[in-house]
PDB file of N, CA and C in Angstrom:
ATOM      1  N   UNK A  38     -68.552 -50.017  17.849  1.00  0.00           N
ATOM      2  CA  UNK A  38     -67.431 -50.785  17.360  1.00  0.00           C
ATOM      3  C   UNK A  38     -66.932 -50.250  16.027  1.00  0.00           C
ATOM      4  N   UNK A  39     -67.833 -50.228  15.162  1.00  0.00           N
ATOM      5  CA  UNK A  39     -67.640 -49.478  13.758  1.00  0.00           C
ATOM      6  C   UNK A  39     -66.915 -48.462  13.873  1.00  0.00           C
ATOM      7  N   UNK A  40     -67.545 -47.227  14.693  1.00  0.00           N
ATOM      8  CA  UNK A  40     -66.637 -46.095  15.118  1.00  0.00           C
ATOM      9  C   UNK A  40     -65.063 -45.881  15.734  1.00  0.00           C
ATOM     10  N   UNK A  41     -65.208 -47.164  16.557  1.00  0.00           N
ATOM     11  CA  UNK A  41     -64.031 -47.119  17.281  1.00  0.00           C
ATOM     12  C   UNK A  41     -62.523 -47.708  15.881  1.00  0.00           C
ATOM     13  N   UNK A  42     -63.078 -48.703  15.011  1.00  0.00           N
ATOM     14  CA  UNK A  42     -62.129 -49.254  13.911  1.00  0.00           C
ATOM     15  C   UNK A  42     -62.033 -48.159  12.898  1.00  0.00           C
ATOM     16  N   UNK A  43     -63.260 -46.964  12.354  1.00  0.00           N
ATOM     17  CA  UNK A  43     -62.918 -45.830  11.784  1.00  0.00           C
ATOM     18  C   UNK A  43     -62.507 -44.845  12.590  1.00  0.00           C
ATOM     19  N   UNK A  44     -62.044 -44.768  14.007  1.00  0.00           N
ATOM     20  CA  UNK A  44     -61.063 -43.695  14.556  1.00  0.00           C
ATOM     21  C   UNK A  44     -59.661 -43.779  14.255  1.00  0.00           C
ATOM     22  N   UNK A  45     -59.771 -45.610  14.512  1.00  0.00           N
ATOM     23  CA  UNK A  45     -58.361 -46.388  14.621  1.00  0.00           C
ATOM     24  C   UNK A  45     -57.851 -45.817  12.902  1.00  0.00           C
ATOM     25  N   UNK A  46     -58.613 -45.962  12.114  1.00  0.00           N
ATOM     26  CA  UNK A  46     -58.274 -46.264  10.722  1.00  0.00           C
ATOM     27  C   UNK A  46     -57.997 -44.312  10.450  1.00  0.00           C
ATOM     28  N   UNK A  47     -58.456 -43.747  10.839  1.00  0.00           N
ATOM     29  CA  UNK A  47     -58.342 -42.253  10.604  1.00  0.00           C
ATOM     30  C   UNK A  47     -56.691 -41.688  11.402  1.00  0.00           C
ATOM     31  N   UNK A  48     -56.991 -42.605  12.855  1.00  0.00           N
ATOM     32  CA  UNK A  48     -55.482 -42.037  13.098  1.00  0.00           C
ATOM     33  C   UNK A  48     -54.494 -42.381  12.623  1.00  0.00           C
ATOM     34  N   UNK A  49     -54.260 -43.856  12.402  1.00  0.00           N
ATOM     35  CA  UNK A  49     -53.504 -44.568  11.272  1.00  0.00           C
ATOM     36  C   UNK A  49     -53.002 -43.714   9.921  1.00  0.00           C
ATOM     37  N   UNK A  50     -54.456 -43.283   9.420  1.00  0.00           N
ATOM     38  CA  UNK A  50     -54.075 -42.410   8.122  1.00  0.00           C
ATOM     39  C   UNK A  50     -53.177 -41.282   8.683  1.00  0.00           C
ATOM     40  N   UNK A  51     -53.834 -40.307   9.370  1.00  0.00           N
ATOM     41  CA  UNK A  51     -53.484 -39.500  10.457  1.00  0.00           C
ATOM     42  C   UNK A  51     -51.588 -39.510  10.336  1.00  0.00           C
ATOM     43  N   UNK A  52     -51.210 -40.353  11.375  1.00  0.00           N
ATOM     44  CA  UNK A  52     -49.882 -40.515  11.244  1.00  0.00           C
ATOM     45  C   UNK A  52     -49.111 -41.250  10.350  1.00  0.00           C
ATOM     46  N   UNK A  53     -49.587 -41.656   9.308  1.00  0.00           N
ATOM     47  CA  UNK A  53     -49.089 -41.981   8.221  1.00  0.00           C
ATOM     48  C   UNK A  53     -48.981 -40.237   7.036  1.00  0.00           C
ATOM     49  N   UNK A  54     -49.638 -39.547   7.238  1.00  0.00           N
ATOM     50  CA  UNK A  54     -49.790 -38.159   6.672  1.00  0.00           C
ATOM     51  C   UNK A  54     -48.806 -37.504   7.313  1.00  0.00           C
ATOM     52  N   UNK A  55     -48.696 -37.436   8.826  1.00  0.00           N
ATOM     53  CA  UNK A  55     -47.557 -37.065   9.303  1.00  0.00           C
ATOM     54  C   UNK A  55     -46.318 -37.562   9.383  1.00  0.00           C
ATOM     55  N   UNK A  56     -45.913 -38.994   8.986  1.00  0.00           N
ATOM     56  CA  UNK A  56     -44.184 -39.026   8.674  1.00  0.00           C
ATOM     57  C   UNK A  56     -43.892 -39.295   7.312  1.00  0.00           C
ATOM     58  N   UNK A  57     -45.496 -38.529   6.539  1.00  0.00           N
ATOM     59  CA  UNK A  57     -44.628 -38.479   4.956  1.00  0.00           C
ATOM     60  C   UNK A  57     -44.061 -37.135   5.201  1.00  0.00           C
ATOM     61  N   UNK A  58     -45.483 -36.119   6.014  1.00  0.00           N
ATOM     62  CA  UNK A  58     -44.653 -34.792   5.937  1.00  0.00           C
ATOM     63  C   UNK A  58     -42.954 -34.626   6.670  1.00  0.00           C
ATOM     64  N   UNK A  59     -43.093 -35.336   8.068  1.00  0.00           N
ATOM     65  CA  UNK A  59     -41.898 -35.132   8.526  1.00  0.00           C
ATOM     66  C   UNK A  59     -40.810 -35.839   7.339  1.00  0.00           C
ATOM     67  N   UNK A  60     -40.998 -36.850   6.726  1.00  0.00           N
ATOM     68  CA  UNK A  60     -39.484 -37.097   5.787  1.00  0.00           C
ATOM     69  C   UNK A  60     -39.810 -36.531   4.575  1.00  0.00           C
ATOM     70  N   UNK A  61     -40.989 -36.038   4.378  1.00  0.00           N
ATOM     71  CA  UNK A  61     -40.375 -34.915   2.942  1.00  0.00           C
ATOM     72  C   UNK A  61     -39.483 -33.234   3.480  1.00  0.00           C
ATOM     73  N   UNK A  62     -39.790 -33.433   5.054  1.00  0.00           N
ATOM     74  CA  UNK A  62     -39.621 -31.674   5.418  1.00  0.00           C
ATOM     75  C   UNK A  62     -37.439 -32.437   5.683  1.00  0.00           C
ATOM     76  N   UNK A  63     -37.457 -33.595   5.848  1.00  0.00           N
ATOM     77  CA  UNK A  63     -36.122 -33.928   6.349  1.00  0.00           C
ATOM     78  C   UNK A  63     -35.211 -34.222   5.248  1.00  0.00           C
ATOM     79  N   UNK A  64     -36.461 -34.310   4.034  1.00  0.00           N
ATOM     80  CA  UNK A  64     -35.521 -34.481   2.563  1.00  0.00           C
ATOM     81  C   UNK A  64     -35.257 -33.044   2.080  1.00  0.00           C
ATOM     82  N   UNK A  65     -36.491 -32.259   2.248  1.00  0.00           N
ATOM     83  CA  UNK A  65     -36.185 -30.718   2.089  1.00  0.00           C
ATOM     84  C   UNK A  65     -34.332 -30.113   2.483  1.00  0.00           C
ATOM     85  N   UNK A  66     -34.625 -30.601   3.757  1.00  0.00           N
ATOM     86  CA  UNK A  66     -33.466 -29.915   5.248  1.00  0.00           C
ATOM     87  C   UNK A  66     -32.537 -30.284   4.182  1.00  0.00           C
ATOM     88  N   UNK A  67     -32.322 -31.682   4.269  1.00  0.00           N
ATOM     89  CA  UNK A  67     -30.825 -32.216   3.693  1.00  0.00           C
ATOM     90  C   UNK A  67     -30.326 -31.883   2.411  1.00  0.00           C
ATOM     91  N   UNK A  68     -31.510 -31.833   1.359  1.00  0.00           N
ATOM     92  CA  UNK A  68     -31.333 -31.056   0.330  1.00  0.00           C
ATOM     93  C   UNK A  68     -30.623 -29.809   0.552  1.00  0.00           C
ATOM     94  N   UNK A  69     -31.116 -28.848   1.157  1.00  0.00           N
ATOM     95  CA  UNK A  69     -30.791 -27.025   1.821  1.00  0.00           C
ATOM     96  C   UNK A  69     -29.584 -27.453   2.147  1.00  0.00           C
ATOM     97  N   UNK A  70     -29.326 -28.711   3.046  1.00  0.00           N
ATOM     98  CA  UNK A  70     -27.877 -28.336   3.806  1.00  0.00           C
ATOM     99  C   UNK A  70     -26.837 -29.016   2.617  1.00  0.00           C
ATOM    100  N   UNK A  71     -27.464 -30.167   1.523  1.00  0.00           N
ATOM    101  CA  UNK A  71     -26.589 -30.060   0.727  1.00  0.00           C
ATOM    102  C   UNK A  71     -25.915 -28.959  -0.220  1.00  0.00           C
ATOM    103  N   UNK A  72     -27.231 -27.883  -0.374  1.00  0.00           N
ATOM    104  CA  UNK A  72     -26.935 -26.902  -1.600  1.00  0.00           C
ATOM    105  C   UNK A  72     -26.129 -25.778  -1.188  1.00  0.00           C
ATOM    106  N   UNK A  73     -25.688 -25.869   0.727  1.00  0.00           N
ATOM    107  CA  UNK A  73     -25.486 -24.860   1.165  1.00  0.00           C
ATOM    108  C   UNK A  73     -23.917 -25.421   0.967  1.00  0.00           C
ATOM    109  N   UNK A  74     -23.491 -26.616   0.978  1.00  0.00           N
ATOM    110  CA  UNK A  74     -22.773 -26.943   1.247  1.00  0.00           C
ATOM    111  C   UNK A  74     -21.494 -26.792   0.255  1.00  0.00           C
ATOM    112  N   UNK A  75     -22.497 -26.975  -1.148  1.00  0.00           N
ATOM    113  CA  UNK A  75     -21.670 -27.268  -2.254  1.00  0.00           C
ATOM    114  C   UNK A  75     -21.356 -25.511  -2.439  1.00  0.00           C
ATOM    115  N   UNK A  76     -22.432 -24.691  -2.339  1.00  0.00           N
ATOM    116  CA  UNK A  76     -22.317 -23.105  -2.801  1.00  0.00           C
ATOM    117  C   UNK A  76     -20.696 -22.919  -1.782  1.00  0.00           C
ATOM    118  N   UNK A  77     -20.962 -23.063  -0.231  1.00  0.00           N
ATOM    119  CA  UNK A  77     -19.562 -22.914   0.407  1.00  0.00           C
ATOM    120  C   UNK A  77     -18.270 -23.236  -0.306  1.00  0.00           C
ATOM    121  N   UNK A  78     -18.438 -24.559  -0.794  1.00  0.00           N
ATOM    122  CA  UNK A  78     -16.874 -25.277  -1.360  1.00  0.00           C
ATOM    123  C   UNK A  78     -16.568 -24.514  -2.761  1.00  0.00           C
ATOM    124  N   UNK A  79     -17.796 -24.125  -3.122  1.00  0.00           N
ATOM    125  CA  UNK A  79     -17.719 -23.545  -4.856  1.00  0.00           C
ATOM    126  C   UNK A  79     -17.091 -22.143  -4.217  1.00  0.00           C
ATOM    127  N   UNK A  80     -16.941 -20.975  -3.143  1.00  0.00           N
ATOM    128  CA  UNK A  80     -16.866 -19.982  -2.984  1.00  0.00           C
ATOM    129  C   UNK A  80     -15.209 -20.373  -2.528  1.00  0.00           C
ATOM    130  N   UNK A  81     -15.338 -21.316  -1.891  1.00  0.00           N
ATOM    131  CA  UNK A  81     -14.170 -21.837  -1.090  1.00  0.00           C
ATOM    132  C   UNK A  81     -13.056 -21.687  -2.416  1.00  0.00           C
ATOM    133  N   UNK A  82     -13.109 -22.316  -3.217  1.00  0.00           N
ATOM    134  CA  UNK A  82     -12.392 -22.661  -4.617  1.00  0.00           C
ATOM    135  C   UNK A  82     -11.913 -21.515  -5.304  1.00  0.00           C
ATOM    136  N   UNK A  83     -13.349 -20.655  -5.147  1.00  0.00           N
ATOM    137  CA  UNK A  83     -13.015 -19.563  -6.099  1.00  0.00           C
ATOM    138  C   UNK A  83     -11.912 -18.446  -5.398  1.00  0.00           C
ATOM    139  N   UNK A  84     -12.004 -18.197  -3.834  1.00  0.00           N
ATOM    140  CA  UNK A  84     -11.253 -17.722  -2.760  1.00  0.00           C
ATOM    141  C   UNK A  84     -10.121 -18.024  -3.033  1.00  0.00           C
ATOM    142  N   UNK A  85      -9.583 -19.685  -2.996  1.00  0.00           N
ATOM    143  CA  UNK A  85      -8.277 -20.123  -3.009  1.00  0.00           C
ATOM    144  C   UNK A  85      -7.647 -19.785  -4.248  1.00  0.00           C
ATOM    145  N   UNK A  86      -8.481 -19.754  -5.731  1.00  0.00           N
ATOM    146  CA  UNK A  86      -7.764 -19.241  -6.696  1.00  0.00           C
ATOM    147  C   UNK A  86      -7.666 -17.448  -7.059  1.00  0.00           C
ATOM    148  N   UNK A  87      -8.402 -17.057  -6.195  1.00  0.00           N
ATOM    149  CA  UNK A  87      -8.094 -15.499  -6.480  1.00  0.00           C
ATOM    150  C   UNK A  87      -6.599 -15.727  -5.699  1.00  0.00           C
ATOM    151  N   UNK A  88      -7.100 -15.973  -4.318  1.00  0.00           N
ATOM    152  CA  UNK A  88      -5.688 -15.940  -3.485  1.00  0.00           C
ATOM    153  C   UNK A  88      -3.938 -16.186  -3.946  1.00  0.00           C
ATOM    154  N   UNK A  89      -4.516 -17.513  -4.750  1.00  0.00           N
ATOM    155  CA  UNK A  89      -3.210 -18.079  -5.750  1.00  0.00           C
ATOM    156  C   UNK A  89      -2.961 -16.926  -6.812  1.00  0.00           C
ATOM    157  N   UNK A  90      -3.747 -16.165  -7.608  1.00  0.00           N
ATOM    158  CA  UNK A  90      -3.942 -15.129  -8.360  1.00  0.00           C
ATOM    159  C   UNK A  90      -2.872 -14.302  -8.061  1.00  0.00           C
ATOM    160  N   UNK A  91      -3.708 -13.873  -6.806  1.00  0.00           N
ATOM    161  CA  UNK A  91      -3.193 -12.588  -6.074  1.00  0.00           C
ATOM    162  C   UNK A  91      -1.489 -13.048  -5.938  1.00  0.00           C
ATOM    163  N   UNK A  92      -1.548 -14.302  -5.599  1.00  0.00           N
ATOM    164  CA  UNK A  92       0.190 -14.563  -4.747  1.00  0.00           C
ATOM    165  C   UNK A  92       1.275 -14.676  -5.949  1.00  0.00           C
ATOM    166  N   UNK A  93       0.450 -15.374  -7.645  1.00  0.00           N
ATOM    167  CA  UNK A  93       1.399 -15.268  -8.785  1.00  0.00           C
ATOM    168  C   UNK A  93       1.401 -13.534  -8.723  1.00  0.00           C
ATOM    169  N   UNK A  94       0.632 -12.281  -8.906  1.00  0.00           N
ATOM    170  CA  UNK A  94       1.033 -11.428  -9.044  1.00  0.00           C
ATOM    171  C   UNK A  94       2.302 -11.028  -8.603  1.00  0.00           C
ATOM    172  N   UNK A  95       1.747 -10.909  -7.278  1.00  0.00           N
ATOM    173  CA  UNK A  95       2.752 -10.318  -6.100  1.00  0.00           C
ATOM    174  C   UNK A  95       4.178 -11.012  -6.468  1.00  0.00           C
ATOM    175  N   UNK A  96       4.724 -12.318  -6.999  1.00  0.00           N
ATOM    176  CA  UNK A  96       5.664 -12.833  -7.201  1.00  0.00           C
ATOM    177  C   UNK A  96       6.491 -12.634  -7.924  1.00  0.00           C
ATOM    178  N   UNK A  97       5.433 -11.854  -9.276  1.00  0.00           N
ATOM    179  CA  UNK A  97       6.048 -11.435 -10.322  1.00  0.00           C
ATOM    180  C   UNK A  97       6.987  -9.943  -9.983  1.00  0.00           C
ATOM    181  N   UNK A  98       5.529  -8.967  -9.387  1.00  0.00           N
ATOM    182  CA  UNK A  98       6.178  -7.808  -9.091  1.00  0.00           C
ATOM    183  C   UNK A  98       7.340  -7.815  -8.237  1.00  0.00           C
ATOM    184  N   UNK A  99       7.701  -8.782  -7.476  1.00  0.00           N
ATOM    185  CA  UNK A  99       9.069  -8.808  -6.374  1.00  0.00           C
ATOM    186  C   UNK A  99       9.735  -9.346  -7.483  1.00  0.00           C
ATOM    187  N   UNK A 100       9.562 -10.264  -8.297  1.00  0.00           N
ATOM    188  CA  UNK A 100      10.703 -10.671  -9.521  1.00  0.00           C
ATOM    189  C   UNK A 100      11.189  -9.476 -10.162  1.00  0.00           C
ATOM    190  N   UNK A 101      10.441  -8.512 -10.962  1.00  0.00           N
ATOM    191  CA  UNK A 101      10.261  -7.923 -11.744  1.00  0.00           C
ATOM    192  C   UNK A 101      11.424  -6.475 -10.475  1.00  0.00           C
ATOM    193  N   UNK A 102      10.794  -6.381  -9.329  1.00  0.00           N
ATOM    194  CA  UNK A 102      11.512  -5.427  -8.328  1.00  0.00           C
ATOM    195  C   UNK A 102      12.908  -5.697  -8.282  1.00  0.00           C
ATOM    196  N   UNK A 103      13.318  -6.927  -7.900  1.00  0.00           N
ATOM    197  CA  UNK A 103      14.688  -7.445  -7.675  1.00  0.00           C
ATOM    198  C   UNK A 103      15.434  -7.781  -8.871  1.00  0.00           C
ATOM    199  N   UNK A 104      15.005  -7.572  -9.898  1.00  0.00           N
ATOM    200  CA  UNK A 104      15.608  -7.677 -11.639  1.00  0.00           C
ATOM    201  C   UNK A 104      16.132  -5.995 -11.547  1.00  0.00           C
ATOM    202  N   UNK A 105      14.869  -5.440 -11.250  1.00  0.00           N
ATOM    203  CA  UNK A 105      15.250  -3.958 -11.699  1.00  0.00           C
ATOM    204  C   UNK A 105      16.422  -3.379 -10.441  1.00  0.00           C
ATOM    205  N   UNK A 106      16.157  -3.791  -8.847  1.00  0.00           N
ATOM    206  CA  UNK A 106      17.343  -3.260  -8.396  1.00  0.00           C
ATOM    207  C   UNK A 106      18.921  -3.877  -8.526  1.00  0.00           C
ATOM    208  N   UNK A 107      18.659  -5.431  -9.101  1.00  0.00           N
ATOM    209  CA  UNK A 107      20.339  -5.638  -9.305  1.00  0.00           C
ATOM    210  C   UNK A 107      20.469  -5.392 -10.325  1.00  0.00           C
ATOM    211  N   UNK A 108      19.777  -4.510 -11.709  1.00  0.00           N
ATOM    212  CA  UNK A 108      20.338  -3.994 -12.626  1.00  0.00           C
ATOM    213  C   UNK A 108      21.037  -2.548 -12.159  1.00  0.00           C
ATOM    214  N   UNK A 109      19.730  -1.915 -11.277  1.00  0.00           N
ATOM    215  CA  UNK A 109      20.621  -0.392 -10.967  1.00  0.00           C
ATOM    216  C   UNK A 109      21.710  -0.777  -9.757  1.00  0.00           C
ATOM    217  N   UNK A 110      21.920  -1.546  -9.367  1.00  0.00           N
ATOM    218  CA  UNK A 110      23.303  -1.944  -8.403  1.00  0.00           C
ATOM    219  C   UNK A 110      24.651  -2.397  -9.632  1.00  0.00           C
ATOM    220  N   UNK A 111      24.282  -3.167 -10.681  1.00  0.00           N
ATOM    221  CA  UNK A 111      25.412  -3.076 -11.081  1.00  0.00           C
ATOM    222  C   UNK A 111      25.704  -1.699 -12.696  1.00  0.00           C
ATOM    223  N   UNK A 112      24.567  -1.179 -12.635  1.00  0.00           N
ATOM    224  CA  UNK A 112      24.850   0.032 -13.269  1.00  0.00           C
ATOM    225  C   UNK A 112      25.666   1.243 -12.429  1.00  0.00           C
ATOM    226  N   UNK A 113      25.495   1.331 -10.993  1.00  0.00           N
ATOM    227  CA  UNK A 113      26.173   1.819 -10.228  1.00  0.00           C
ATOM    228  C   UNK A 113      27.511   1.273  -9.741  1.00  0.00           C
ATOM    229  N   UNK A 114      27.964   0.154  -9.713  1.00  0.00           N
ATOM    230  CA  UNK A 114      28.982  -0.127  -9.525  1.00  0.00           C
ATOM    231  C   UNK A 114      30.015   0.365 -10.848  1.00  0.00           C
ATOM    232  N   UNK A 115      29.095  -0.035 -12.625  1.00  0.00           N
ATOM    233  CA  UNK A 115      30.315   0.448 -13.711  1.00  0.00           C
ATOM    234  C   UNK A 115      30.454   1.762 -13.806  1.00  0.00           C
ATOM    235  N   UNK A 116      29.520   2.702 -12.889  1.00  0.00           N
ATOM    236  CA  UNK A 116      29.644   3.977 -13.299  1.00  0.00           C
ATOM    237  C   UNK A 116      30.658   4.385 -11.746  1.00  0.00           C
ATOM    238  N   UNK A 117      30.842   3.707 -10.546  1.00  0.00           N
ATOM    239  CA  UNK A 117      32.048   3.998  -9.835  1.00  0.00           C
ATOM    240  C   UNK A 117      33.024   3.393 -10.629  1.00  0.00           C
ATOM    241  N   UNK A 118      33.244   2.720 -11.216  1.00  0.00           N
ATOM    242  CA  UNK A 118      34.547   1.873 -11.719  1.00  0.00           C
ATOM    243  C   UNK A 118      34.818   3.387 -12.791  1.00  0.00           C
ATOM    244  N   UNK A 119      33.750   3.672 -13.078  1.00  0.00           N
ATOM    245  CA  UNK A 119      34.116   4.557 -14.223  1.00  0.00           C
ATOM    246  C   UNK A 119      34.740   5.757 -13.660  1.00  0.00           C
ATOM    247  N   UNK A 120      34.093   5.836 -12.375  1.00  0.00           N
ATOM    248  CA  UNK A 120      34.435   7.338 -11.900  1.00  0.00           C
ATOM    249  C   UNK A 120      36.069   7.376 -11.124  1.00  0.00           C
ATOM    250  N   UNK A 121      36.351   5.862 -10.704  1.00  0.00           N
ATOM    251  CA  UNK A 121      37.476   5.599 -10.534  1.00  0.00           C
ATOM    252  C   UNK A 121      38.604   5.650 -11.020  1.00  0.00           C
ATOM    253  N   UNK A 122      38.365   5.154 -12.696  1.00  0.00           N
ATOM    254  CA  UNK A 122      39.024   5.531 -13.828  1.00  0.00           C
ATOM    255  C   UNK A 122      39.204   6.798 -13.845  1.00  0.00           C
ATOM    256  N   UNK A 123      38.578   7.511 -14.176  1.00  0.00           N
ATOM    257  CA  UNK A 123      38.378   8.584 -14.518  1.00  0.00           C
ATOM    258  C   UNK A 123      39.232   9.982 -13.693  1.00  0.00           C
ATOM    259  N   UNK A 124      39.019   9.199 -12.681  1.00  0.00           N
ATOM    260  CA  UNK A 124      40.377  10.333 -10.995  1.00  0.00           C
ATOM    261  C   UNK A 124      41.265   9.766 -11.053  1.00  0.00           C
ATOM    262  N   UNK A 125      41.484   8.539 -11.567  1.00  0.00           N
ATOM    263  CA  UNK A 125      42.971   8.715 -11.561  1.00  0.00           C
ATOM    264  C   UNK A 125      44.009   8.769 -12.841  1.00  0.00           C
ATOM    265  N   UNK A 126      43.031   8.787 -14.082  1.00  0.00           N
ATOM    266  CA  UNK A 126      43.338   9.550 -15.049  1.00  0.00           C
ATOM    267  C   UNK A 126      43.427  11.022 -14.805  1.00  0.00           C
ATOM    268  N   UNK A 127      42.736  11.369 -14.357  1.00  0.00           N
ATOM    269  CA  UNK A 127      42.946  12.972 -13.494  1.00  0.00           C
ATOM    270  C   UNK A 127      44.372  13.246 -12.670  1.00  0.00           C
ATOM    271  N   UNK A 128      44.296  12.261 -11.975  1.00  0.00           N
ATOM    272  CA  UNK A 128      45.494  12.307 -10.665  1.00  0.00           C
ATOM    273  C   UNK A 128      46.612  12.050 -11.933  1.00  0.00           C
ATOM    274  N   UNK A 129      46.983  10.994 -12.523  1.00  0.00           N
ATOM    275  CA  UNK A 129      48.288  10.795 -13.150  1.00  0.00           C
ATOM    276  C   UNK A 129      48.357  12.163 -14.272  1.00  0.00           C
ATOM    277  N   UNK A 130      47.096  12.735 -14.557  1.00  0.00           N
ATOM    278  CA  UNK A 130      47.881  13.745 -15.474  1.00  0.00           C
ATOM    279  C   UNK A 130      48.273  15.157 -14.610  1.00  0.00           C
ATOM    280  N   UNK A 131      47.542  15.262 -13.372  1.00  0.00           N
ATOM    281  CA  UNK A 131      47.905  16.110 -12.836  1.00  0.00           C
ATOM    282  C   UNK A 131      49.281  16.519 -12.715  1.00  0.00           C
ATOM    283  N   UNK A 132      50.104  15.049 -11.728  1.00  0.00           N
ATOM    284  CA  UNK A 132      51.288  15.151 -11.634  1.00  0.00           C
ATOM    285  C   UNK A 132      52.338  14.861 -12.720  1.00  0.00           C
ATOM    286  N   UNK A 133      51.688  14.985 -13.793  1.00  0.00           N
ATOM    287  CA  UNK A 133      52.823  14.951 -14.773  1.00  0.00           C
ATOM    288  C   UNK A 133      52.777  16.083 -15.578  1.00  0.00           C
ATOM    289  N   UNK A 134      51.702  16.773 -15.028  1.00  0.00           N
ATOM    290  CA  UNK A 134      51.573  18.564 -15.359  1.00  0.00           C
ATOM    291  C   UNK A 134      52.666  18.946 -14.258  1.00  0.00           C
ATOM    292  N   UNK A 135      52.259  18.412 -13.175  1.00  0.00           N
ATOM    293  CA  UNK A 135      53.413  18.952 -11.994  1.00  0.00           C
ATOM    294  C   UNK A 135      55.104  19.010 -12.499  1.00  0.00           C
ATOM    295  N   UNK A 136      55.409  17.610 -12.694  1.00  0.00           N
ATOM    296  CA  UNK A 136      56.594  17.082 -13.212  1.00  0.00           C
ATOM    297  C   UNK A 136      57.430  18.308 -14.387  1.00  0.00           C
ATOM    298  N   UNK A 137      56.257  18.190 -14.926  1.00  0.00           N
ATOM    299  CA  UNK A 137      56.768  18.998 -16.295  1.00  0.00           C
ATOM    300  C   UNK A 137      57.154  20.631 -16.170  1.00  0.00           C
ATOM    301  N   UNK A 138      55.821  20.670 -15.073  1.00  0.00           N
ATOM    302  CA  UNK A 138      56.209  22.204 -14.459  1.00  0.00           C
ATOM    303  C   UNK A 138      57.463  22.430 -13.470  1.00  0.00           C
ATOM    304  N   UNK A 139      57.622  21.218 -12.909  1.00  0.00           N
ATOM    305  CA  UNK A 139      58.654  21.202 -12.387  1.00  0.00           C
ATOM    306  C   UNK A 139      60.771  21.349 -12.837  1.00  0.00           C
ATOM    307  N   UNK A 140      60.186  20.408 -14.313  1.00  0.00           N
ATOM    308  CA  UNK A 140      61.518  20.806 -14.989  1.00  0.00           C
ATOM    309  C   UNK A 140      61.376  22.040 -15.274  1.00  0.00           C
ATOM    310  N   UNK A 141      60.849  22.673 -15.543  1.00  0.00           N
ATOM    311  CA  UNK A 141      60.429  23.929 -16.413  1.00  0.00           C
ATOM    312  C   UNK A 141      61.578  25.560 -15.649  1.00  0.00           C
ATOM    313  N   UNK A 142      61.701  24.780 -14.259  1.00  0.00           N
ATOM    314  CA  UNK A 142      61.773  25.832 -13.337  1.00  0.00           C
ATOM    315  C   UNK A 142      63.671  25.594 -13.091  1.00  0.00           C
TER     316      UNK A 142
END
């Protein structure tokens, strides 16, 4: 009888030893899957702000691109206006070289 109440009392201990281990190994787990969790969102964060990084760059350089080609578009337009000027200041003195050569004769 003695024996049979110290088996009882040993397995008792027994599985009382085993669901401290199983909920310290399940506090372990959840711990791990918390730390895994937070490292993800912390990488996650840092991802989204390079990304944002990366996208102010890129925004600037297309700013900075489209500044510089509608400056050389309208530097090219005053230098046709100029060149426009410029032929038919050519053309009107031509023919009034003509004109003149023409009385001449």
């Amino acid at each position: 009888m003695k024996n049979l109440a110290k088996q009882k009392k040993q397995q008792a201990a027994r599985i009382r030893k085993a669901s401290k281990i199983d909920a310290a190994q399940q506090k372990a787990k959840a711990k791990a899957e918390a730390k895994a969790l937070k490292r993800a969102r912390k990488l996650q964060v840092q991802r989204s702000k390079e990304a944002q990084k990366q996208a102010g760059i890129a925004a600037k350089r297309a700013k900075k691109l489209k500044e510089t080609k509608m400056k050389l578009a309208k530097e090219e337009r005053a230098a046709s206006k100029e060149l426009a000027k410029t032929e038919s200041e050519l053309a009107k003195a031509t023919n009034q070289a003509q004109r003149v050569a023409a009385k001449r004769r």
